[in-house]
PDB file of C-alpha atoms in Angstrom:
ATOM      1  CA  UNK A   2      63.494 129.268  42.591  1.00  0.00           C
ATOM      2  CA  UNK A   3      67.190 129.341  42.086  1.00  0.00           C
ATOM      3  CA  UNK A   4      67.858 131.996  44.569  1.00  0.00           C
ATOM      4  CA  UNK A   5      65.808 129.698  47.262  1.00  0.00           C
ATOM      5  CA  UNK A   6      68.171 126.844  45.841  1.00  0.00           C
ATOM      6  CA  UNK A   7      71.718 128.198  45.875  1.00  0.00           C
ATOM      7  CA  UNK A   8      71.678 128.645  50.129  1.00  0.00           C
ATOM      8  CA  UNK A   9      69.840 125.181  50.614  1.00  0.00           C
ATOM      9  CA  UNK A  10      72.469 123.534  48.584  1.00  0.00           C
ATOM     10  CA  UNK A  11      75.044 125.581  50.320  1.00  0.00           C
ATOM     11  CA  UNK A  12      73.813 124.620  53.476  1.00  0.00           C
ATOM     12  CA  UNK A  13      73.724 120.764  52.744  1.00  0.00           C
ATOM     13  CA  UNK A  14      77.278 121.362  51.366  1.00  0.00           C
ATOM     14  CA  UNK A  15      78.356 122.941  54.627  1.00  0.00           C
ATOM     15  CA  UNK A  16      76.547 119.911  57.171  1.00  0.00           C
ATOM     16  CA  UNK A  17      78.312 117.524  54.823  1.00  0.00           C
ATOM     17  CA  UNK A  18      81.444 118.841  55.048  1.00  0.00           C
ATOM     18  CA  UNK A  19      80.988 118.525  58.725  1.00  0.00           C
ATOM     19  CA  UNK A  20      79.153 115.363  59.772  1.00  0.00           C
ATOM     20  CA  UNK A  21      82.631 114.233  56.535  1.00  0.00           C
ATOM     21  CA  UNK A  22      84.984 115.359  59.055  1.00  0.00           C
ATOM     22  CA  UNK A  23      87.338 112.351  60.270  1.00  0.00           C
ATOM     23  CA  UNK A  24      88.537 111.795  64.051  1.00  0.00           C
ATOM     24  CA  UNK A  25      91.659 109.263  65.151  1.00  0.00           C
ATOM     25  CA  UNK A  26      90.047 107.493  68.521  1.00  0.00           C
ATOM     26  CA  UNK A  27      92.406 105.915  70.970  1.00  0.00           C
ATOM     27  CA  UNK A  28      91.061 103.466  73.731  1.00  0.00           C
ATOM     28  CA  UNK A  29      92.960 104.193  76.569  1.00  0.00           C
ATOM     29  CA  UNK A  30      93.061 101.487  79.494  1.00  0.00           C
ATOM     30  CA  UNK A  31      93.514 102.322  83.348  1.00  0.00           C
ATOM     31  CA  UNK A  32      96.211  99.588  84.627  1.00  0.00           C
ATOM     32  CA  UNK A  33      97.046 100.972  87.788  1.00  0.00           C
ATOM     33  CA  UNK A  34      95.911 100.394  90.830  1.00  0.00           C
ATOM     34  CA  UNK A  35      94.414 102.980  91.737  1.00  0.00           C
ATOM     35  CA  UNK A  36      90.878 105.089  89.825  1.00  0.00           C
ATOM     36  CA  UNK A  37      91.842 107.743  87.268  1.00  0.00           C
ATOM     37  CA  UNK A  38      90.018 110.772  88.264  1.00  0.00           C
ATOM     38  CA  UNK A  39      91.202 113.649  85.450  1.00  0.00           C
ATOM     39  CA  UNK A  40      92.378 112.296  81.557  1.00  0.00           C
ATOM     40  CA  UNK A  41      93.900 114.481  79.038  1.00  0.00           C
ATOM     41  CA  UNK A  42      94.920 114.144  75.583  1.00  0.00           C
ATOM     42  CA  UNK A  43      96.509 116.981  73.704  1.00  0.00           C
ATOM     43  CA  UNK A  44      99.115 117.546  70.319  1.00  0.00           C
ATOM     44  CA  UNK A  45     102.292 117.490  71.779  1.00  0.00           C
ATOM     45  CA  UNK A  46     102.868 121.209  70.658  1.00  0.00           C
ATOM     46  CA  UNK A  47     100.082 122.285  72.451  1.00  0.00           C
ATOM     47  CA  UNK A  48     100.430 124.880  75.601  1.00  0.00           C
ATOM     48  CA  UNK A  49      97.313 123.335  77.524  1.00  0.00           C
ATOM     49  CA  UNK A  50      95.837 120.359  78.182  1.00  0.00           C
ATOM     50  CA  UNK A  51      92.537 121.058  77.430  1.00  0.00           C
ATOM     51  CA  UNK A  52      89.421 119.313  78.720  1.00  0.00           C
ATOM     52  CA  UNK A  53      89.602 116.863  80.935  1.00  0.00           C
ATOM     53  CA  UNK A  54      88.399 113.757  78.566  1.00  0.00           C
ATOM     54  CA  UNK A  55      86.799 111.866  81.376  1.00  0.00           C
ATOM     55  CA  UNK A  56      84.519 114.910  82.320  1.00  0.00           C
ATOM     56  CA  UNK A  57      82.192 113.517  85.207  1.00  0.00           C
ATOM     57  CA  UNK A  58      83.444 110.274  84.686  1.00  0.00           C
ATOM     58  CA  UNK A  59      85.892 107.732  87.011  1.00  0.00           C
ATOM     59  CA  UNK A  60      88.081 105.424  84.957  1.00  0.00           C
ATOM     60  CA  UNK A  61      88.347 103.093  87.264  1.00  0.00           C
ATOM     61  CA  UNK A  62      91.348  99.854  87.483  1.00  0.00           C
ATOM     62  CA  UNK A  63      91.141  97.716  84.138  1.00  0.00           C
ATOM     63  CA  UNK A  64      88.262  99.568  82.782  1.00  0.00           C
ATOM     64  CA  UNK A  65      89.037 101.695  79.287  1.00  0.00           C
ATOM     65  CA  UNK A  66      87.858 104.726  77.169  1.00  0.00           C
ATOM     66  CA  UNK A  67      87.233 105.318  73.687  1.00  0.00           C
ATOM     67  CA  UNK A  68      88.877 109.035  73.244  1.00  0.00           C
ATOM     68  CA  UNK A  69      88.865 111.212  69.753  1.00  0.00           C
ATOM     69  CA  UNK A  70      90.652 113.583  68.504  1.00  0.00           C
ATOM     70  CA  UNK A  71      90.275 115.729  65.190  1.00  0.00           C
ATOM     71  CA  UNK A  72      91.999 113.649  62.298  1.00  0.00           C
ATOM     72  CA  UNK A  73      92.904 117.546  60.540  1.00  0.00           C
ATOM     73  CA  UNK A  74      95.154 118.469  63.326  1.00  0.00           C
ATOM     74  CA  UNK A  75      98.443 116.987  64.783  1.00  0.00           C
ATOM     75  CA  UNK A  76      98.589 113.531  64.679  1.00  0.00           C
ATOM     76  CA  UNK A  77     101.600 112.836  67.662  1.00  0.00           C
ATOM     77  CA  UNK A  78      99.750 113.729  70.789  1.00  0.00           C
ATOM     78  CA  UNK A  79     100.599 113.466  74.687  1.00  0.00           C
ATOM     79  CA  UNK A  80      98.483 112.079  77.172  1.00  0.00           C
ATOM     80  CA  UNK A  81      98.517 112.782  81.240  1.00  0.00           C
ATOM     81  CA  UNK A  82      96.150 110.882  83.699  1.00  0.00           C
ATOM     82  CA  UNK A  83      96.173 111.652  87.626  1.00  0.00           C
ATOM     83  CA  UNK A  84      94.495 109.123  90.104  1.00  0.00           C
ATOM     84  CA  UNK A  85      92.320 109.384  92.951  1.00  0.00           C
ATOM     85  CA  UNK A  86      95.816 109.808  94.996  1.00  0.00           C
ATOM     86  CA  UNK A  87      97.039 112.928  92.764  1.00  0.00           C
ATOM     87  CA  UNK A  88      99.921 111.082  91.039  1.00  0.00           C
ATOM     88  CA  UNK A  89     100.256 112.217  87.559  1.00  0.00           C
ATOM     89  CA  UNK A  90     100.706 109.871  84.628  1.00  0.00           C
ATOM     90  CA  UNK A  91     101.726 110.976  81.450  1.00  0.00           C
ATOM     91  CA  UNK A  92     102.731 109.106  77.862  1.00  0.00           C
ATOM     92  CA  UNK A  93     104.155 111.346  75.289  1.00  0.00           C
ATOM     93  CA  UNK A  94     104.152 111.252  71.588  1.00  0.00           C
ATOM     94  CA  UNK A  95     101.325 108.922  71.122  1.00  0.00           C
ATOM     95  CA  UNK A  96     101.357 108.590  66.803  1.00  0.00           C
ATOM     96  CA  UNK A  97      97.497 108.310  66.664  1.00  0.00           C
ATOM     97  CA  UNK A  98      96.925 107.618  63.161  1.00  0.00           C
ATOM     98  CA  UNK A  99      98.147 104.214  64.305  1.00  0.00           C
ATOM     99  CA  UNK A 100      97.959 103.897  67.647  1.00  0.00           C
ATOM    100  CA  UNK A 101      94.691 102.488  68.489  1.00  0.00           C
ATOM    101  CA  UNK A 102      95.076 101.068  71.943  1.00  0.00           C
ATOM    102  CA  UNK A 103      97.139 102.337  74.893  1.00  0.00           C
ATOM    103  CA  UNK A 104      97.577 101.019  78.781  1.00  0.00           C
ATOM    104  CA  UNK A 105      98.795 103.694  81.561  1.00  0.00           C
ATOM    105  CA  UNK A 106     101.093 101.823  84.254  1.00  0.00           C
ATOM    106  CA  UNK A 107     103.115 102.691  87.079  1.00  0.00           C
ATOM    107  CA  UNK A 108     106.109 102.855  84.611  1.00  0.00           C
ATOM    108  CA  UNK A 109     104.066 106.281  83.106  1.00  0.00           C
ATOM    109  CA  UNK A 110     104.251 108.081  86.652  1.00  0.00           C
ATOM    110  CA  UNK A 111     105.420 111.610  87.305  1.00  0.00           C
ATOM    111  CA  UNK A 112     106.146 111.657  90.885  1.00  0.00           C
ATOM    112  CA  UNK A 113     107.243 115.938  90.650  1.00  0.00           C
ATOM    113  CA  UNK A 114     104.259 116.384  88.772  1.00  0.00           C
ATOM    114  CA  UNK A 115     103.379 116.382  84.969  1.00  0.00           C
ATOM    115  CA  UNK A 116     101.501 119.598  83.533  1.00  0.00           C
ATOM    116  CA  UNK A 117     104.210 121.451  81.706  1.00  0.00           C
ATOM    117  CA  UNK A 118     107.805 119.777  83.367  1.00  0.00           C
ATOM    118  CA  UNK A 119     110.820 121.927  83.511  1.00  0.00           C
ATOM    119  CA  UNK A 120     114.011 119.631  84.175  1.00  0.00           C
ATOM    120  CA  UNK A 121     115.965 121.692  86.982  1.00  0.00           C
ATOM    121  CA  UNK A 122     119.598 120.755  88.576  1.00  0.00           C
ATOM    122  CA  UNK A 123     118.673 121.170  92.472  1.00  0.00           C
ATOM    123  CA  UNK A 124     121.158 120.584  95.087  1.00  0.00           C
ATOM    124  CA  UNK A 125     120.097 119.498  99.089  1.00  0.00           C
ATOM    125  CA  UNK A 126     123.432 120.084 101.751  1.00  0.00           C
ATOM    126  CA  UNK A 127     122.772 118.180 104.764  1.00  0.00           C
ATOM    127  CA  UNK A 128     124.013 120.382 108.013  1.00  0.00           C
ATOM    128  CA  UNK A 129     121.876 118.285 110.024  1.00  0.00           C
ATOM    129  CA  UNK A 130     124.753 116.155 112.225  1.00  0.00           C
ATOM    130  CA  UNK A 131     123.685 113.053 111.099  1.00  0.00           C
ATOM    131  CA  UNK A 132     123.217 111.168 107.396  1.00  0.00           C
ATOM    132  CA  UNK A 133     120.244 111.082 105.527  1.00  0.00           C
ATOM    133  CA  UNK A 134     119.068 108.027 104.355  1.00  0.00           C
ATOM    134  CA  UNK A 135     115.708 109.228 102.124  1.00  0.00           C
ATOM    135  CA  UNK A 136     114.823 112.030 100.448  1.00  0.00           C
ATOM    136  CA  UNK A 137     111.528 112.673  98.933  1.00  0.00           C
ATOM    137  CA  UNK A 138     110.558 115.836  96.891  1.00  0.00           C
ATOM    138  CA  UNK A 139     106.381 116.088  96.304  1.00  0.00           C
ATOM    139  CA  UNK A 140     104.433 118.651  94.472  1.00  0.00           C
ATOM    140  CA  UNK A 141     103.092 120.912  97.231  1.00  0.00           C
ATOM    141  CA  UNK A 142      99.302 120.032  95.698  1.00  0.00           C
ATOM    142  CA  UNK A 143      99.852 116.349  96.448  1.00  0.00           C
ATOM    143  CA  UNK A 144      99.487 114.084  99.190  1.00  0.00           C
ATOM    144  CA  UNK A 145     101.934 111.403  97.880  1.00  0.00           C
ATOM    145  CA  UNK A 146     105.798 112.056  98.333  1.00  0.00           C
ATOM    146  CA  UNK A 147     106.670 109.848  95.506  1.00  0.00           C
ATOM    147  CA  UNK A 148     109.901 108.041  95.457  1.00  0.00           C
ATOM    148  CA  UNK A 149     113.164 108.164  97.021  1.00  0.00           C
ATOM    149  CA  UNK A 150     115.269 110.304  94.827  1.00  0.00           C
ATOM    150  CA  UNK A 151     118.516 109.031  96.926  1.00  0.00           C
ATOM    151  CA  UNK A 152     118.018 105.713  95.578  1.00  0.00           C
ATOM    152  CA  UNK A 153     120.831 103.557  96.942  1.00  0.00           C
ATOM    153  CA  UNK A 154     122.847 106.568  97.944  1.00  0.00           C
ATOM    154  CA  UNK A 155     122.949 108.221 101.337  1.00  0.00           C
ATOM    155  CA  UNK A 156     123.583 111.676 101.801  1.00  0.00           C
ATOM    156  CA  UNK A 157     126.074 112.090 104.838  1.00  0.00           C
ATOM    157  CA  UNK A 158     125.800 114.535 107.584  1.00  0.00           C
ATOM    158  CA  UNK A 159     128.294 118.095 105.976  1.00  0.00           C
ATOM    159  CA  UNK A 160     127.970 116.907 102.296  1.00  0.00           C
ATOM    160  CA  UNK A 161     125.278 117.639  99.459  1.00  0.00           C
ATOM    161  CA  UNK A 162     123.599 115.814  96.835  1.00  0.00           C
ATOM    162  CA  UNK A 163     122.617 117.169  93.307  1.00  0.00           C
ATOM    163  CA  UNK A 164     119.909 115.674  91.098  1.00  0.00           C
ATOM    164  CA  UNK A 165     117.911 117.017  88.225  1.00  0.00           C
ATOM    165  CA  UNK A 166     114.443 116.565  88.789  1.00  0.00           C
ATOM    166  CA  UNK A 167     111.226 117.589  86.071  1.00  0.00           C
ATOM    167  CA  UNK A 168     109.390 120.339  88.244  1.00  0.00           C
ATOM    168  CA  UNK A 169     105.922 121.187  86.764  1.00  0.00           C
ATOM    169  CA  UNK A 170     106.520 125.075  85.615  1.00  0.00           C
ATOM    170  CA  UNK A 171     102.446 125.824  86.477  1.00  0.00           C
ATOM    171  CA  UNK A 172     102.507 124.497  90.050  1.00  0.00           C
ATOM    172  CA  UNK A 173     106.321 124.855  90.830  1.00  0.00           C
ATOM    173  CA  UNK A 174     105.281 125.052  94.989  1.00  0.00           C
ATOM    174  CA  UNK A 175     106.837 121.687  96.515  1.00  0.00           C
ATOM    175  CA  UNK A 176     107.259 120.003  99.468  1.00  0.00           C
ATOM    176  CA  UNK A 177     111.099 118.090 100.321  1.00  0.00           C
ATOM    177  CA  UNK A 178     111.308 115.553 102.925  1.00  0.00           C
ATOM    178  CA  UNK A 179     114.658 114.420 104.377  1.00  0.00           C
ATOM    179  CA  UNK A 180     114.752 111.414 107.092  1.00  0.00           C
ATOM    180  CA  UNK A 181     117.506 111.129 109.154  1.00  0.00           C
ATOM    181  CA  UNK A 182     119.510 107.839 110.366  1.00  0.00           C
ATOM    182  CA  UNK A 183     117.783 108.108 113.827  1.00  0.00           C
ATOM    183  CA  UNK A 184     114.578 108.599 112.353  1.00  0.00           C
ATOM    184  CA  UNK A 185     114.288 111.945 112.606  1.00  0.00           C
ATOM    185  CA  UNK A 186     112.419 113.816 109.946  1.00  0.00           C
ATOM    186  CA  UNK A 187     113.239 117.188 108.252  1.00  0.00           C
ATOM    187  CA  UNK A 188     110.782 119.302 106.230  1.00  0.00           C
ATOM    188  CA  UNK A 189     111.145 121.972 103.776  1.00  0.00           C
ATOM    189  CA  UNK A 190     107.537 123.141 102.600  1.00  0.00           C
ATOM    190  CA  UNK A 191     106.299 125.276 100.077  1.00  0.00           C
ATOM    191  CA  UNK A 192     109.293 125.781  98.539  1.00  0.00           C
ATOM    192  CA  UNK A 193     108.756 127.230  94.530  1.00  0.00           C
ATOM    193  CA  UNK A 194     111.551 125.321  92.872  1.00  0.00           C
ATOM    194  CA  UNK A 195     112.002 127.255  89.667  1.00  0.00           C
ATOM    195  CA  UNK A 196     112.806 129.957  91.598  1.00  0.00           C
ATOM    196  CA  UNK A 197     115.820 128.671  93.761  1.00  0.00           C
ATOM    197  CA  UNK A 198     118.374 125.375  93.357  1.00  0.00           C
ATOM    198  CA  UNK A 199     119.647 124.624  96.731  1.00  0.00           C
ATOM    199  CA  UNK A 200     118.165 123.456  99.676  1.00  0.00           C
ATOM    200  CA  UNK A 201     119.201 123.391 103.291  1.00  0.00           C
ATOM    201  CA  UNK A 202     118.629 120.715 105.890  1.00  0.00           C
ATOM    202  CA  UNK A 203     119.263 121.745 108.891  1.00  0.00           C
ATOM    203  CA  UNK A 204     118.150 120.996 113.465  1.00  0.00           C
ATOM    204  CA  UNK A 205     115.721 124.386 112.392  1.00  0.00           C
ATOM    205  CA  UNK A 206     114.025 122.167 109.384  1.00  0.00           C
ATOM    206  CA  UNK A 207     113.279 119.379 112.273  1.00  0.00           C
ATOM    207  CA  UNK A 208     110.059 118.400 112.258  1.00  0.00           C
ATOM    208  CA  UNK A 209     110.048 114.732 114.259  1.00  0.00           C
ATOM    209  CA  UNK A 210     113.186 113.410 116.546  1.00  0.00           C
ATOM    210  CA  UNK A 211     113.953 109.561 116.560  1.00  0.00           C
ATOM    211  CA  UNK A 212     113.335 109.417 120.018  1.00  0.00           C
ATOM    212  CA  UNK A 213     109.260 109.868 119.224  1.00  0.00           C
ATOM    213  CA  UNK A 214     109.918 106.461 118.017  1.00  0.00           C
ATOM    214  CA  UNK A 215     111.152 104.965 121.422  1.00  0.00           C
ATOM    215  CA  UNK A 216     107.641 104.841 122.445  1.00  0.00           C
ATOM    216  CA  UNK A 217     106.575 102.127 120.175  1.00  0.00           C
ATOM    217  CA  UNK A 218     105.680  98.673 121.774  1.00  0.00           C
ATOM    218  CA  UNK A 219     108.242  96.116 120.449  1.00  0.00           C
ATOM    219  CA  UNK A 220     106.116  93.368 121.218  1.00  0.00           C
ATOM    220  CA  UNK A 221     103.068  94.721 118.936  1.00  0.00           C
ATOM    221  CA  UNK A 222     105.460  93.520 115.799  1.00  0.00           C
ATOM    222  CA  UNK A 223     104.609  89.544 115.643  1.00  0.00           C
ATOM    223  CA  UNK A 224     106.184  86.871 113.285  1.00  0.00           C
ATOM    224  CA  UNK A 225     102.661  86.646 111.203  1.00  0.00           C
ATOM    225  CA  UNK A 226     102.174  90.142 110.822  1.00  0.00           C
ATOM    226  CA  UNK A 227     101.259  90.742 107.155  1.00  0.00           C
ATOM    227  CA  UNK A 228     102.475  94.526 106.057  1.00  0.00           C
ATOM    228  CA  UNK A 229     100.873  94.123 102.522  1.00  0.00           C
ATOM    229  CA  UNK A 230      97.524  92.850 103.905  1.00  0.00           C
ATOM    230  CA  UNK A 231      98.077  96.301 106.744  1.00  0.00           C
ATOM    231  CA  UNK A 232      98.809  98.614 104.189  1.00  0.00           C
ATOM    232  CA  UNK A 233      95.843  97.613 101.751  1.00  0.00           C
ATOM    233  CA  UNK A 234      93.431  97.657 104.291  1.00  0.00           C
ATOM    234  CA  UNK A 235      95.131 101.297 105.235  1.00  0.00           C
ATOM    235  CA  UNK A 236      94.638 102.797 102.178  1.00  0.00           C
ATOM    236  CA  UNK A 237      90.999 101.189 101.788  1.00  0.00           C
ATOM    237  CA  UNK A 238      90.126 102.832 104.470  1.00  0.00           C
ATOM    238  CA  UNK A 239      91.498 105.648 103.957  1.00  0.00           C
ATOM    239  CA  UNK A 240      89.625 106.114 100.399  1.00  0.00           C
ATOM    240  CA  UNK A 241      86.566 104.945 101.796  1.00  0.00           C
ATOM    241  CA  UNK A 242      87.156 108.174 104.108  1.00  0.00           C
ATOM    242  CA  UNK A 243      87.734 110.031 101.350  1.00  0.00           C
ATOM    243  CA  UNK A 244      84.855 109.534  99.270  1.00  0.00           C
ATOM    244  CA  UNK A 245      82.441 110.067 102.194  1.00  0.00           C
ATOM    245  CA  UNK A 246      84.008 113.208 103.358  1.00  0.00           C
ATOM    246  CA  UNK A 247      83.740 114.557  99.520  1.00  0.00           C
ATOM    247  CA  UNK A 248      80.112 113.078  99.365  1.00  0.00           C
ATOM    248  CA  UNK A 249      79.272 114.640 102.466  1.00  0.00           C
ATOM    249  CA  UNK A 250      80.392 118.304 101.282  1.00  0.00           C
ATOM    250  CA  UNK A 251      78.918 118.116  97.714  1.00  0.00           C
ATOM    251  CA  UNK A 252      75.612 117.275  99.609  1.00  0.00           C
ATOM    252  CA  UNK A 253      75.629 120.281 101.718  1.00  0.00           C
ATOM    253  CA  UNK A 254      77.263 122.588  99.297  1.00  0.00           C
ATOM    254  CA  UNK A 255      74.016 121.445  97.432  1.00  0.00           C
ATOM    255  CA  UNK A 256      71.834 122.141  99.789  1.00  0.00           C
ATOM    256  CA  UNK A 257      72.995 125.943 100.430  1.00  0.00           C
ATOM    257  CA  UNK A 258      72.871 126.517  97.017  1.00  0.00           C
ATOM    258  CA  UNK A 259      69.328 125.589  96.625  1.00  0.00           C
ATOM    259  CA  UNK A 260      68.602 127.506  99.903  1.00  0.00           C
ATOM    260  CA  UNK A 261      70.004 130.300  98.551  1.00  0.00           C
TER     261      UNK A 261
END
């Protein structure tokens, strides 16, 4: 009987030792405008992020999550969110033994990106002929430019500008976006920006002249227009776009599969 004993009290030994094991939870709340598609949470010395926490799940504006992590491991952890629009959020050294709570805002967002950020000096000459008034660098995987890294400066037509900008060292491919004082737009894509420091502006980077803007009906811009109520019902539509063309494709990708 004691030899049956010994491994059945091992084994009760072993589950309670595991269903004993502690966790630090952390209710995270989505106060952005915009649905959080993919949330991580990992100890700041970590080199990945992990799983995403949300899994098939949409954290959707001023909803929250309940999220654990092991209470044996590091306590300071980081946390990155990206929305439906691919801007990345991130909040670093999160104490969770005392945390509890935390809200991701706009004030969190990581316009260059936010998986692994490298801070790199880059400098953009304009040899256009004319000033530049914005300048916009994006992650070449996102569709939104961010914001204008000029600020209140303006880069004038034979001169350069230097900034030091966090690009994300596991997708360093980005996109740089100049416009001009006529309007004119100039476009450097796919640029890997680990790799090189300057950038070049020039009539060859031209993508749009101001004169496509001559075309534009001066009467169509009324006293009552409302550009907040144009640009929300914009970007409605164009998730509403979204989601059906993503619906559409999971249905048929479905459907082959099963075919097959």
């Amino acid at each position: 009987m004691k030899k049956v004993l010994f491994p059945i009290i091992l084994i009760l030994c072993v589950i309670t030792l595991v269903s004993a094991e502690e966790f630090h939870t952390l209710t995270v709340t989505n106060n952005l405008s915009d649905a959080v598609y993919y949330l991580y949470l990992a100890p700041a010395d970590a080199d990945d992020w992990g799983e995403d926490r949300l899994g098939e799940e949409i954290l959707e504006t001023g909803a929250d999550i309940t999220i654990q992590a092991s209470a044996s491991s590091e306590t300071i952890y980081n946390l990155m969110a990206e929305d439906e629009m691919e801007k990345t959020y991130r909040i670093d050294n999160i104490d969770l033994s005392n945390a509890g709570s935390i809200s991701i805002t706009d004030e969190n967002l990581l316009p260059f990106g936010g998986w692994n950020p490298v801070n790199r000096t880059l400098t953009f000459y304009n040899n256009t002929g004319e000033d530049i008034y914005y300048l916009y660098v994006s992650s070449n995987s996102s569709m939104y430019w961010g914001e204008d890294i000029l600020e209140d400066d303006i880069l004038y037509s034979g001169e350069s500008f230097t900034k030091e900008l966090p690009i994300d060292s596991d997708y360093p491919q980005h996109d740089v976006l100049a416009e001009g004082e006529s309007g004119a737009s100039y476009e450097i894509m796919n640029e890997n920006l680990l790799e090189i420091d300057q950038l070049y502006f020039t009539e060859e980077t031209m993508t749009s002249s101001g004169d496509d803007y001559d075309d534009y009906d001066d009467d169509y811009y009324y006293d009552d227009f409302d550009e907040d109520d144009y640009n929300g019902a914009y970007l409605e539509g164009y998730r509403e776009g979204f989601r059906d063309a993503w619906k559409e494709a999971y249905q048929l990708g479905f459907q082959d599969a099963m075919e097959e």
